[in-house]
Short mmCIF file of C-alpha atoms in Angstrom, two decimals:
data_model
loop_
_atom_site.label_atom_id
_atom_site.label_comp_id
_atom_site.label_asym_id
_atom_site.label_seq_id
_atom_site.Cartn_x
_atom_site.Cartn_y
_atom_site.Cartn_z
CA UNK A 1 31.55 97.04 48.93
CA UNK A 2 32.88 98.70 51.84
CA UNK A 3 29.59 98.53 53.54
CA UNK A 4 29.56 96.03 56.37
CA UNK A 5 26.15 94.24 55.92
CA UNK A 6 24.24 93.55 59.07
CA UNK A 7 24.72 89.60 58.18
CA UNK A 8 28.52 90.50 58.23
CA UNK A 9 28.34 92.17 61.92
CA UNK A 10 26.62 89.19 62.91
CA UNK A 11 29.02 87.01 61.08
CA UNK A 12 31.98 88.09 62.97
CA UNK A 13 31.40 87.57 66.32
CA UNK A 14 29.76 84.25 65.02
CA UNK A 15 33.05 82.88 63.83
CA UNK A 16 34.94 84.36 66.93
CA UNK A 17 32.85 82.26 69.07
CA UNK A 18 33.22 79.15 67.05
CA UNK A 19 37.05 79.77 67.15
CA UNK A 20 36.71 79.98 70.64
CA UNK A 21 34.73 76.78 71.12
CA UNK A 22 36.94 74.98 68.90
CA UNK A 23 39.82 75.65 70.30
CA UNK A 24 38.40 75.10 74.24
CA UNK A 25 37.51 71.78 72.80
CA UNK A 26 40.95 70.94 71.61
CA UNK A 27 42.53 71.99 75.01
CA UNK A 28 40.03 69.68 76.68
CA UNK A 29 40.72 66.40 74.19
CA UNK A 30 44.45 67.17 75.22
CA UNK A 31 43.96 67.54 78.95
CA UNK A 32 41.72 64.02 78.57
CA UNK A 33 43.73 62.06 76.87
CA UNK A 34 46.93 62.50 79.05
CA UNK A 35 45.18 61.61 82.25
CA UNK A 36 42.95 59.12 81.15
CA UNK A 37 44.34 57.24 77.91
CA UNK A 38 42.76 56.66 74.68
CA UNK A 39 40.09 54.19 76.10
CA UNK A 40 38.74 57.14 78.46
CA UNK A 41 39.00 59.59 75.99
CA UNK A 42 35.71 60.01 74.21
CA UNK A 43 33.83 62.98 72.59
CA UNK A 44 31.25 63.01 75.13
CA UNK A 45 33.76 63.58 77.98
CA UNK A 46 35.70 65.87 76.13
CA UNK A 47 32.38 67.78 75.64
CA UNK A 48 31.68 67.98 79.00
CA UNK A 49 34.89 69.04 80.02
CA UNK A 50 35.00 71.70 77.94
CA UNK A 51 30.99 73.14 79.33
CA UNK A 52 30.46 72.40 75.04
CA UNK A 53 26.97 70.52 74.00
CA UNK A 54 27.71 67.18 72.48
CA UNK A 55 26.17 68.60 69.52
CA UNK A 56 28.20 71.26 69.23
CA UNK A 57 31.42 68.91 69.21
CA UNK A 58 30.09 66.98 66.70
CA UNK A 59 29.62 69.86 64.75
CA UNK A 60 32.93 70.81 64.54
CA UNK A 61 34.45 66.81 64.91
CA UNK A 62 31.92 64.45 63.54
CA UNK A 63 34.13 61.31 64.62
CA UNK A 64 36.73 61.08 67.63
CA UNK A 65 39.47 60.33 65.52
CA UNK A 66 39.15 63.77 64.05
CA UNK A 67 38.96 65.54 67.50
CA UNK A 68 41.88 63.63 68.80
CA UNK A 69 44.39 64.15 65.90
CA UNK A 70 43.55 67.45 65.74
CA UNK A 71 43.76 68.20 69.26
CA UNK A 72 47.63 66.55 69.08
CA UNK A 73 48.30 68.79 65.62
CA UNK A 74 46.77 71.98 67.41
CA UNK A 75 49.17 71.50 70.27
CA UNK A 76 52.00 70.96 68.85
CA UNK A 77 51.73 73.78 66.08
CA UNK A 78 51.15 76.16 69.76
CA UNK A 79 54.63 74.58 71.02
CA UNK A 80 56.40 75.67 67.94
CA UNK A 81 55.23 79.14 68.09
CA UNK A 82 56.72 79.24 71.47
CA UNK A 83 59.62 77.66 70.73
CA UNK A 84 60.44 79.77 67.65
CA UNK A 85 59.31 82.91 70.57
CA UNK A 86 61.67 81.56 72.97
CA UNK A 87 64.68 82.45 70.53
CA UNK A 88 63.51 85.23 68.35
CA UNK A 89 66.84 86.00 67.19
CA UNK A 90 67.33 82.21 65.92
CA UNK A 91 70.72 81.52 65.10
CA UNK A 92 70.86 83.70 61.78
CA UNK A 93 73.70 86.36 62.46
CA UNK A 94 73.85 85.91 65.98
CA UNK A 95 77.72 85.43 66.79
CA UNK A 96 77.01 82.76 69.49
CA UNK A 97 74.20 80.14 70.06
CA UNK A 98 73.12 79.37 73.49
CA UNK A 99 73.16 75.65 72.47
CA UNK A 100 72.88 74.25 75.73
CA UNK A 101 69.29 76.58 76.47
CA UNK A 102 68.34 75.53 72.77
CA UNK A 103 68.78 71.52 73.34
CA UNK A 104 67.36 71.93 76.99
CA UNK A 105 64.28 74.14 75.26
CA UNK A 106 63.74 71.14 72.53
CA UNK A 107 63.51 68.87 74.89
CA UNK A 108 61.24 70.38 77.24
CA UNK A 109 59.09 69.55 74.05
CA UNK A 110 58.66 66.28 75.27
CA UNK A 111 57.85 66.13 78.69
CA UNK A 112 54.89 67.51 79.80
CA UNK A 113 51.55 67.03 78.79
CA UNK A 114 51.22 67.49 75.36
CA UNK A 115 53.73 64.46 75.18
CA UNK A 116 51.66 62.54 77.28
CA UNK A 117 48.83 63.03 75.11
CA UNK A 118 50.53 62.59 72.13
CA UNK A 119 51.77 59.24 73.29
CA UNK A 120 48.65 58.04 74.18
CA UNK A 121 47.86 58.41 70.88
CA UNK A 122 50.54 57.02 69.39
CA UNK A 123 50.32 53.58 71.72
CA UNK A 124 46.40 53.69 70.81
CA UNK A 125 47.39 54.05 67.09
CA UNK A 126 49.62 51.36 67.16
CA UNK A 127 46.45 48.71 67.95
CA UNK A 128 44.00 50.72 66.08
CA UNK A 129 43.41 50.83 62.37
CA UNK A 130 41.20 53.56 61.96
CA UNK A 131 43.45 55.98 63.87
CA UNK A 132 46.72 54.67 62.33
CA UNK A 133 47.35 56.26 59.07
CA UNK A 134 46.07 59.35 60.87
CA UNK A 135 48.13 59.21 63.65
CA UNK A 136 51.43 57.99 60.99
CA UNK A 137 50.82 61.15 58.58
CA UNK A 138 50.59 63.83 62.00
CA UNK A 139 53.64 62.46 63.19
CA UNK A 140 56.00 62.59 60.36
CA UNK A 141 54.62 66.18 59.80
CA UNK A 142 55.05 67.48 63.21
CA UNK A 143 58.85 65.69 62.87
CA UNK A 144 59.55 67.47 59.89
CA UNK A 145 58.53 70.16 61.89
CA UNK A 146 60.35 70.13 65.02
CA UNK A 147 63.62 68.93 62.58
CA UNK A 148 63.28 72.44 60.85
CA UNK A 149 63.10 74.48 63.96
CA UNK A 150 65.90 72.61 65.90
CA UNK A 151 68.33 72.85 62.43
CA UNK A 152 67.58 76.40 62.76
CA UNK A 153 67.52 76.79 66.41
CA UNK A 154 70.78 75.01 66.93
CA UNK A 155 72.41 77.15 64.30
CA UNK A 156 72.87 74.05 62.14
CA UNK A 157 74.80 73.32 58.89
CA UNK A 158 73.19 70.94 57.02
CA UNK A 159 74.86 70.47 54.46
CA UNK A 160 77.99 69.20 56.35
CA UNK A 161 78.35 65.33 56.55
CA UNK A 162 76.37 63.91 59.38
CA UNK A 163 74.96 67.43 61.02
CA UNK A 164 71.40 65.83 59.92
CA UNK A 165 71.42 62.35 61.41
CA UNK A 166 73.33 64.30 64.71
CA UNK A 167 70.07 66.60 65.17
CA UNK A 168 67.81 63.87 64.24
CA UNK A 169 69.85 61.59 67.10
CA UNK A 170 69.03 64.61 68.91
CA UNK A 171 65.45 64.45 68.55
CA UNK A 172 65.19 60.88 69.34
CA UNK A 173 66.93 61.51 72.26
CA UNK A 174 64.23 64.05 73.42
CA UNK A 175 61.59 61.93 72.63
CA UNK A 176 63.46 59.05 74.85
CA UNK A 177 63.78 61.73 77.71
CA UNK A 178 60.11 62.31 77.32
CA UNK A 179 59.49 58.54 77.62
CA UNK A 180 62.03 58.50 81.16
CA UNK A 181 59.66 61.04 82.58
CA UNK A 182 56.17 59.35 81.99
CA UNK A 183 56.46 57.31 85.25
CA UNK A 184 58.87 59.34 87.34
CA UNK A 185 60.05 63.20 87.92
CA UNK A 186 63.20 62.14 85.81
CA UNK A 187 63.96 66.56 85.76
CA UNK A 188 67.36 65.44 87.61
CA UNK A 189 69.05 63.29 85.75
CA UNK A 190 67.60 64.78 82.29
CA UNK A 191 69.57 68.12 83.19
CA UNK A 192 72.94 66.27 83.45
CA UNK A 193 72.20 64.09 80.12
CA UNK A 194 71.23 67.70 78.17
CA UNK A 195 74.65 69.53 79.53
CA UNK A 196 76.25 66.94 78.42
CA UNK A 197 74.71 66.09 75.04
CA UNK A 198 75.23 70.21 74.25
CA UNK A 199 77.98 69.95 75.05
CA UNK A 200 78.94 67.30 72.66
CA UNK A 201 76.98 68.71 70.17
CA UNK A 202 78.82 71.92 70.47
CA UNK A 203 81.99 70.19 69.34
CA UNK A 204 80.30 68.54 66.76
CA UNK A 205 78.21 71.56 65.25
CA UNK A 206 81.38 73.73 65.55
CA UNK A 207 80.91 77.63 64.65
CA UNK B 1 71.88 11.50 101.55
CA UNK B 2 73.35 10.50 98.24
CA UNK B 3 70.35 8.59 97.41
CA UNK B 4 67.46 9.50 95.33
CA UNK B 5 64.14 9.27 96.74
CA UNK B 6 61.05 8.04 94.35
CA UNK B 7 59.38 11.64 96.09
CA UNK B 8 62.67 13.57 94.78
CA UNK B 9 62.49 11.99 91.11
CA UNK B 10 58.80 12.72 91.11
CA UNK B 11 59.63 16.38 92.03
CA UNK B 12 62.49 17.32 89.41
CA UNK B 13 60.49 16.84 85.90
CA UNK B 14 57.30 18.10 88.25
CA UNK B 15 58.83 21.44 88.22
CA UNK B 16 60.92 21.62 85.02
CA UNK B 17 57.02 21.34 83.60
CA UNK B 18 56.14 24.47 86.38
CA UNK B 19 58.83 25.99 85.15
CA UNK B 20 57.87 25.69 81.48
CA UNK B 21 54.26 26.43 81.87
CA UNK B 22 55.36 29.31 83.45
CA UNK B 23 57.83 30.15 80.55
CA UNK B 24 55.05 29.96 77.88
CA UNK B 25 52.85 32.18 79.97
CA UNK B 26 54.90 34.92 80.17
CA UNK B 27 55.94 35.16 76.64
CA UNK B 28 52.37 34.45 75.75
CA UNK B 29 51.89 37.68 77.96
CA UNK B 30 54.18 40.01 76.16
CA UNK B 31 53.01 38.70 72.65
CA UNK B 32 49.30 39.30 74.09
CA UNK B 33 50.72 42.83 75.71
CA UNK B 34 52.52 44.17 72.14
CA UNK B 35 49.42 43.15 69.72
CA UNK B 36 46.39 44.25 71.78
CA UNK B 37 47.53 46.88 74.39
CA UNK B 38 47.10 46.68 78.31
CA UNK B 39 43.17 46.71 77.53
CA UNK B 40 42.63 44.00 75.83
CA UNK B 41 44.94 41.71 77.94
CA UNK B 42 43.52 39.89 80.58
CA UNK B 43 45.09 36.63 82.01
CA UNK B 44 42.07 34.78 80.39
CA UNK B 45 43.28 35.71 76.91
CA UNK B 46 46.98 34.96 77.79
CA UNK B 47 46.49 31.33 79.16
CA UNK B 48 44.13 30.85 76.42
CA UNK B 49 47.05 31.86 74.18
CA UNK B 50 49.53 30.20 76.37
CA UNK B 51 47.28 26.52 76.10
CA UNK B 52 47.44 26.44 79.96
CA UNK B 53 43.77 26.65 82.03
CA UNK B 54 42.74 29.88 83.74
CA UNK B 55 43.49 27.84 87.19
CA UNK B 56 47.05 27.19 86.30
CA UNK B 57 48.22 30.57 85.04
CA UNK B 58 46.17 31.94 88.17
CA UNK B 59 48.47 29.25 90.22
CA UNK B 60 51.88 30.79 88.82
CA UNK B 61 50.25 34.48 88.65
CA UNK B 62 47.09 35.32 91.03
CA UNK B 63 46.61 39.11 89.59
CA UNK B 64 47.12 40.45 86.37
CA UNK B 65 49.84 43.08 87.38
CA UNK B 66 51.56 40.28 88.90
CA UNK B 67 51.57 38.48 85.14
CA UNK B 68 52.35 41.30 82.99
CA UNK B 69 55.15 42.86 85.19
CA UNK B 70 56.81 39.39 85.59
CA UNK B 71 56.28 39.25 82.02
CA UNK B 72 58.26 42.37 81.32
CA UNK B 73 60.99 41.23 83.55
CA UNK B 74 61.67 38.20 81.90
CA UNK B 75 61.89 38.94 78.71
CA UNK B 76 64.07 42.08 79.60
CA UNK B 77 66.21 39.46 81.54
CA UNK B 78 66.42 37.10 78.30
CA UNK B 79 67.58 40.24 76.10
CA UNK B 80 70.19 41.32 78.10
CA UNK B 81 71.27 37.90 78.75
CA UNK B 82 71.03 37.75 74.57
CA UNK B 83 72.97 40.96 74.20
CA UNK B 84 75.94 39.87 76.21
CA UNK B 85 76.48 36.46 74.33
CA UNK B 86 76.36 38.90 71.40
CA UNK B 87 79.87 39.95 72.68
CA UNK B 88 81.48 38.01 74.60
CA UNK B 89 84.83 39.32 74.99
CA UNK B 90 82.94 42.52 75.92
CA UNK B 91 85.11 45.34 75.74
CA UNK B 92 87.65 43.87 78.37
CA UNK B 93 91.34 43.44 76.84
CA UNK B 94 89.98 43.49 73.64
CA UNK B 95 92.01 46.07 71.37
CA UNK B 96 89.24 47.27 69.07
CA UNK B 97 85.98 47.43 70.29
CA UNK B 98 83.26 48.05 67.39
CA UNK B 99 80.61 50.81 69.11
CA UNK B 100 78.52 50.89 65.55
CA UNK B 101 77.87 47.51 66.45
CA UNK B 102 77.87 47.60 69.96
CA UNK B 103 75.12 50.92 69.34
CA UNK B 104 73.26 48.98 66.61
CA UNK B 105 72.72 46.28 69.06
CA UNK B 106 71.90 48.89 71.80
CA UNK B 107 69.71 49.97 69.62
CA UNK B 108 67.79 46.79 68.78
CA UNK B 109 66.77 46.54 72.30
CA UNK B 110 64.37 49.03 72.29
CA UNK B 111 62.44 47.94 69.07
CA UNK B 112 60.40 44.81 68.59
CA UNK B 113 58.05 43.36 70.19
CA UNK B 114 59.47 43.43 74.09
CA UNK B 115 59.90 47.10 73.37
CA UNK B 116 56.02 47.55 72.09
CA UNK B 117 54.95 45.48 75.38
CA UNK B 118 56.72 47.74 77.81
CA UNK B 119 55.60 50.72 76.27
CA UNK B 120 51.74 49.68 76.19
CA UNK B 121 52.75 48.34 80.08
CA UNK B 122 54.24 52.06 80.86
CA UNK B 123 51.20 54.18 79.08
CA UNK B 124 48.82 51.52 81.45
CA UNK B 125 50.98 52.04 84.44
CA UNK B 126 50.82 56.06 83.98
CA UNK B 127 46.80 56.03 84.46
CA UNK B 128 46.41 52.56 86.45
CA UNK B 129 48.04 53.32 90.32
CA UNK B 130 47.63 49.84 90.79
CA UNK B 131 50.37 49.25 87.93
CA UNK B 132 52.26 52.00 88.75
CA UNK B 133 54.88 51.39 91.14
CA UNK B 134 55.52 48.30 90.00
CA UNK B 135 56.15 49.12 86.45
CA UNK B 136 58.10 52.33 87.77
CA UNK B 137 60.62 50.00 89.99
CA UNK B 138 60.39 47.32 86.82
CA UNK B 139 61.85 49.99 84.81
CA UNK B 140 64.40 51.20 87.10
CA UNK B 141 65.72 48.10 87.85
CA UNK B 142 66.01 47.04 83.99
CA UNK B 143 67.69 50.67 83.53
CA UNK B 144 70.24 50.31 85.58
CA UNK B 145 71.20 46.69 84.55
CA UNK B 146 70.96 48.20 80.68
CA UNK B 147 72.97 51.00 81.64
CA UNK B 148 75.66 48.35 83.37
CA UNK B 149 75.70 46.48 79.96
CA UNK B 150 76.00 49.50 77.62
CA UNK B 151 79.26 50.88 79.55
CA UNK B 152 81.00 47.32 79.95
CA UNK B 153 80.12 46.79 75.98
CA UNK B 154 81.54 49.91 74.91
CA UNK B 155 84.48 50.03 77.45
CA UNK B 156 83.13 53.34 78.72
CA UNK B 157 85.08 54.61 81.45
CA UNK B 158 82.71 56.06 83.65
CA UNK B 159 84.91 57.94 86.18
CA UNK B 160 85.94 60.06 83.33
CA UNK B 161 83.62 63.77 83.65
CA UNK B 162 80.69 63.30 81.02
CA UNK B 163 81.46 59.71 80.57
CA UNK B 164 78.16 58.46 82.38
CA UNK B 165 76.01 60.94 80.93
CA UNK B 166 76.96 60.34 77.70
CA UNK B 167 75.98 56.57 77.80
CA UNK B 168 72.55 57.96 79.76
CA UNK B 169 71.98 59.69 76.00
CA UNK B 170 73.01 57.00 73.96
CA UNK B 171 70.50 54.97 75.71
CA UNK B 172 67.60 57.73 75.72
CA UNK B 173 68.29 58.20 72.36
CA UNK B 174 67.67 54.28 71.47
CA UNK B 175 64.13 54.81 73.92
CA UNK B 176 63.39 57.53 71.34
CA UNK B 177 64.30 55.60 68.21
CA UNK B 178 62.30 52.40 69.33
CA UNK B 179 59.34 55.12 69.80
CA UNK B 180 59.85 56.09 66.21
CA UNK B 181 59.59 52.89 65.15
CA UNK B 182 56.22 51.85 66.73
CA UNK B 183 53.96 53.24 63.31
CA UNK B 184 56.39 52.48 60.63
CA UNK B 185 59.11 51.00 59.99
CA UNK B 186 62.25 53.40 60.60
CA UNK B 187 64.83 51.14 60.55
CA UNK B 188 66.25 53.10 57.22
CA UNK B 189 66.90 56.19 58.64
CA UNK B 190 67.54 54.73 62.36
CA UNK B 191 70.68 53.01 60.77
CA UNK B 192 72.07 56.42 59.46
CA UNK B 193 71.01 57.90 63.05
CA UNK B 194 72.92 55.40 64.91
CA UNK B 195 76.34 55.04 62.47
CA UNK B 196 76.06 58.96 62.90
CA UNK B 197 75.78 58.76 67.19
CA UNK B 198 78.47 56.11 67.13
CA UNK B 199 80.90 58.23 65.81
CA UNK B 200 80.06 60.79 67.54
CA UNK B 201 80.71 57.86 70.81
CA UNK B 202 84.57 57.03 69.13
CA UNK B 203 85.38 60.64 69.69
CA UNK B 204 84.41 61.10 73.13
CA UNK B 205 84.65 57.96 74.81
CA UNK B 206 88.44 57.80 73.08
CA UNK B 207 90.43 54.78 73.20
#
């Protein structure tokens, strides 16, 4: 007891570097799977691309499924944090939200790689049973999620009629901006639709 | 003139056939498109589908990207051409018009099976360069027409400030909900979404 053990010392660094190589693999599976789609996404590749032994990746994600969902869940827990960073002061106490930098924030969410990836992986899920119920249970988690941080975000009252369904419209809306811009720079026209939608939401929301 | 060649009533139920045959390969196509992804759908497996020989669906459509774009058009075409019998007194004149329904319908677009097709054709055209600009015009031009339909419908006046960008939400925000619905079914909580949004329409777009 208070004695660190030589096995300890060694222990330490040990887990460090698995961390490490965990987490390098997860970036890669991300990376992958937004440029090359589900069918060119494979643990081997991912392996590769992240200068990890196959072996190694196996270790820590015996089947591709696991790599995959985890890579998604990984990313989008990261997003959060930044999200929740972006706006440390929330929208407890402060006398005026910045709803219009909150919205645009949220949906910067869903452009960008990680959407790509994640959308990949919902379209793959879609035709694939073994990744479905994986793929269905990450989703409605990371929703729950990103509801939770945009109700507090966007200074929200729930418990008025309607506020819910108007930040999960919200949401979907984000998600259908993220679509817009999978093909095309869409950054144009999704700045006029978010000052406008804030501003709407503004009225509706009230404070 | 005036008189009806043998040659000429040879030709007419000639192509009403073409033009059937080509009918049942293109929903055959977006059936093939929404059930097995852009992978697994090749124009072998459509015409097979379709009960028309490789030589004849290679007749009306020599490549692939060629079937499954055209495929994606027409079906887009039938919808809105669907939509608009839906109302049609439109919003012109009329006293009342009902935007929950009008949204609903809106709404309804963007799931089902079209909706699952164009999304697998997207996520293909996003990796495939071949597909690309083809799907990315596709889309623009089926945008703009949906966009036309949603502001006569709900007797938007778009030279009023916001009024465009508005309907540029609404409609993102039905891409979104359609992209919800691809795992499991969300049509519970999409109807409380959408009564919730159309309200939000009535006060804004006024009348």
């Amino acid at each position: 007891m208070g004695v660190v053990s030589p096995v300890d010392r060694d222990r330490a660094p040990k887990q460090d570097r698995s961390r490490a190589t965990r987490q390098r693999l997860l970036e890669a599976a991300v990376a992958c799977l937004a440029e090359r789609g589900w069918a060119g996404s494979t643990v081997s590749v991912v392996a590769e691309r992240a200068g990890v032994s196959r072996g190694a990746a196996q270790h820590h994600f015996p089947t591709r499924e696991d790599l995959f969902t985890a890579a998604v869940e990984y990313v989008a827990e990261e997003r959060s944090l930044a999200l929740r960073a972006l706006f440390p002061q929330g929208a407890a106490g402060a006398g005026h939200v910045d709803r219009r930098a909150v919205v645009s924030a949220l949906v910067d969410l869903y452009t960008g790689p990680l959407f790509r990836a994640a959308l990949h992986l919902w379209v793959a899920a879609s035709n694939e049973e073994q990744l479905r119920s994986r793929v269905t249970e990450l989703e409605a988690r990371v929703g729950r999620e990103t509801h939770r941080i945009a109700v507090e975000l966007l200074g929200a009252d729930e418990s008025a009629p309607g506020v819910r369904e108007t930040v999960q419209g919200l949401l979907d809306m984000a998600r259908g901006l993220g679509l817009a811009n999978l093909l095309t720079d869409d950054a144009p026209r999704r700045d006029r639709v978010v000052t406008q939608w804030a501003a709407l939401l503004e009225q509706n929301l009230g404070r």
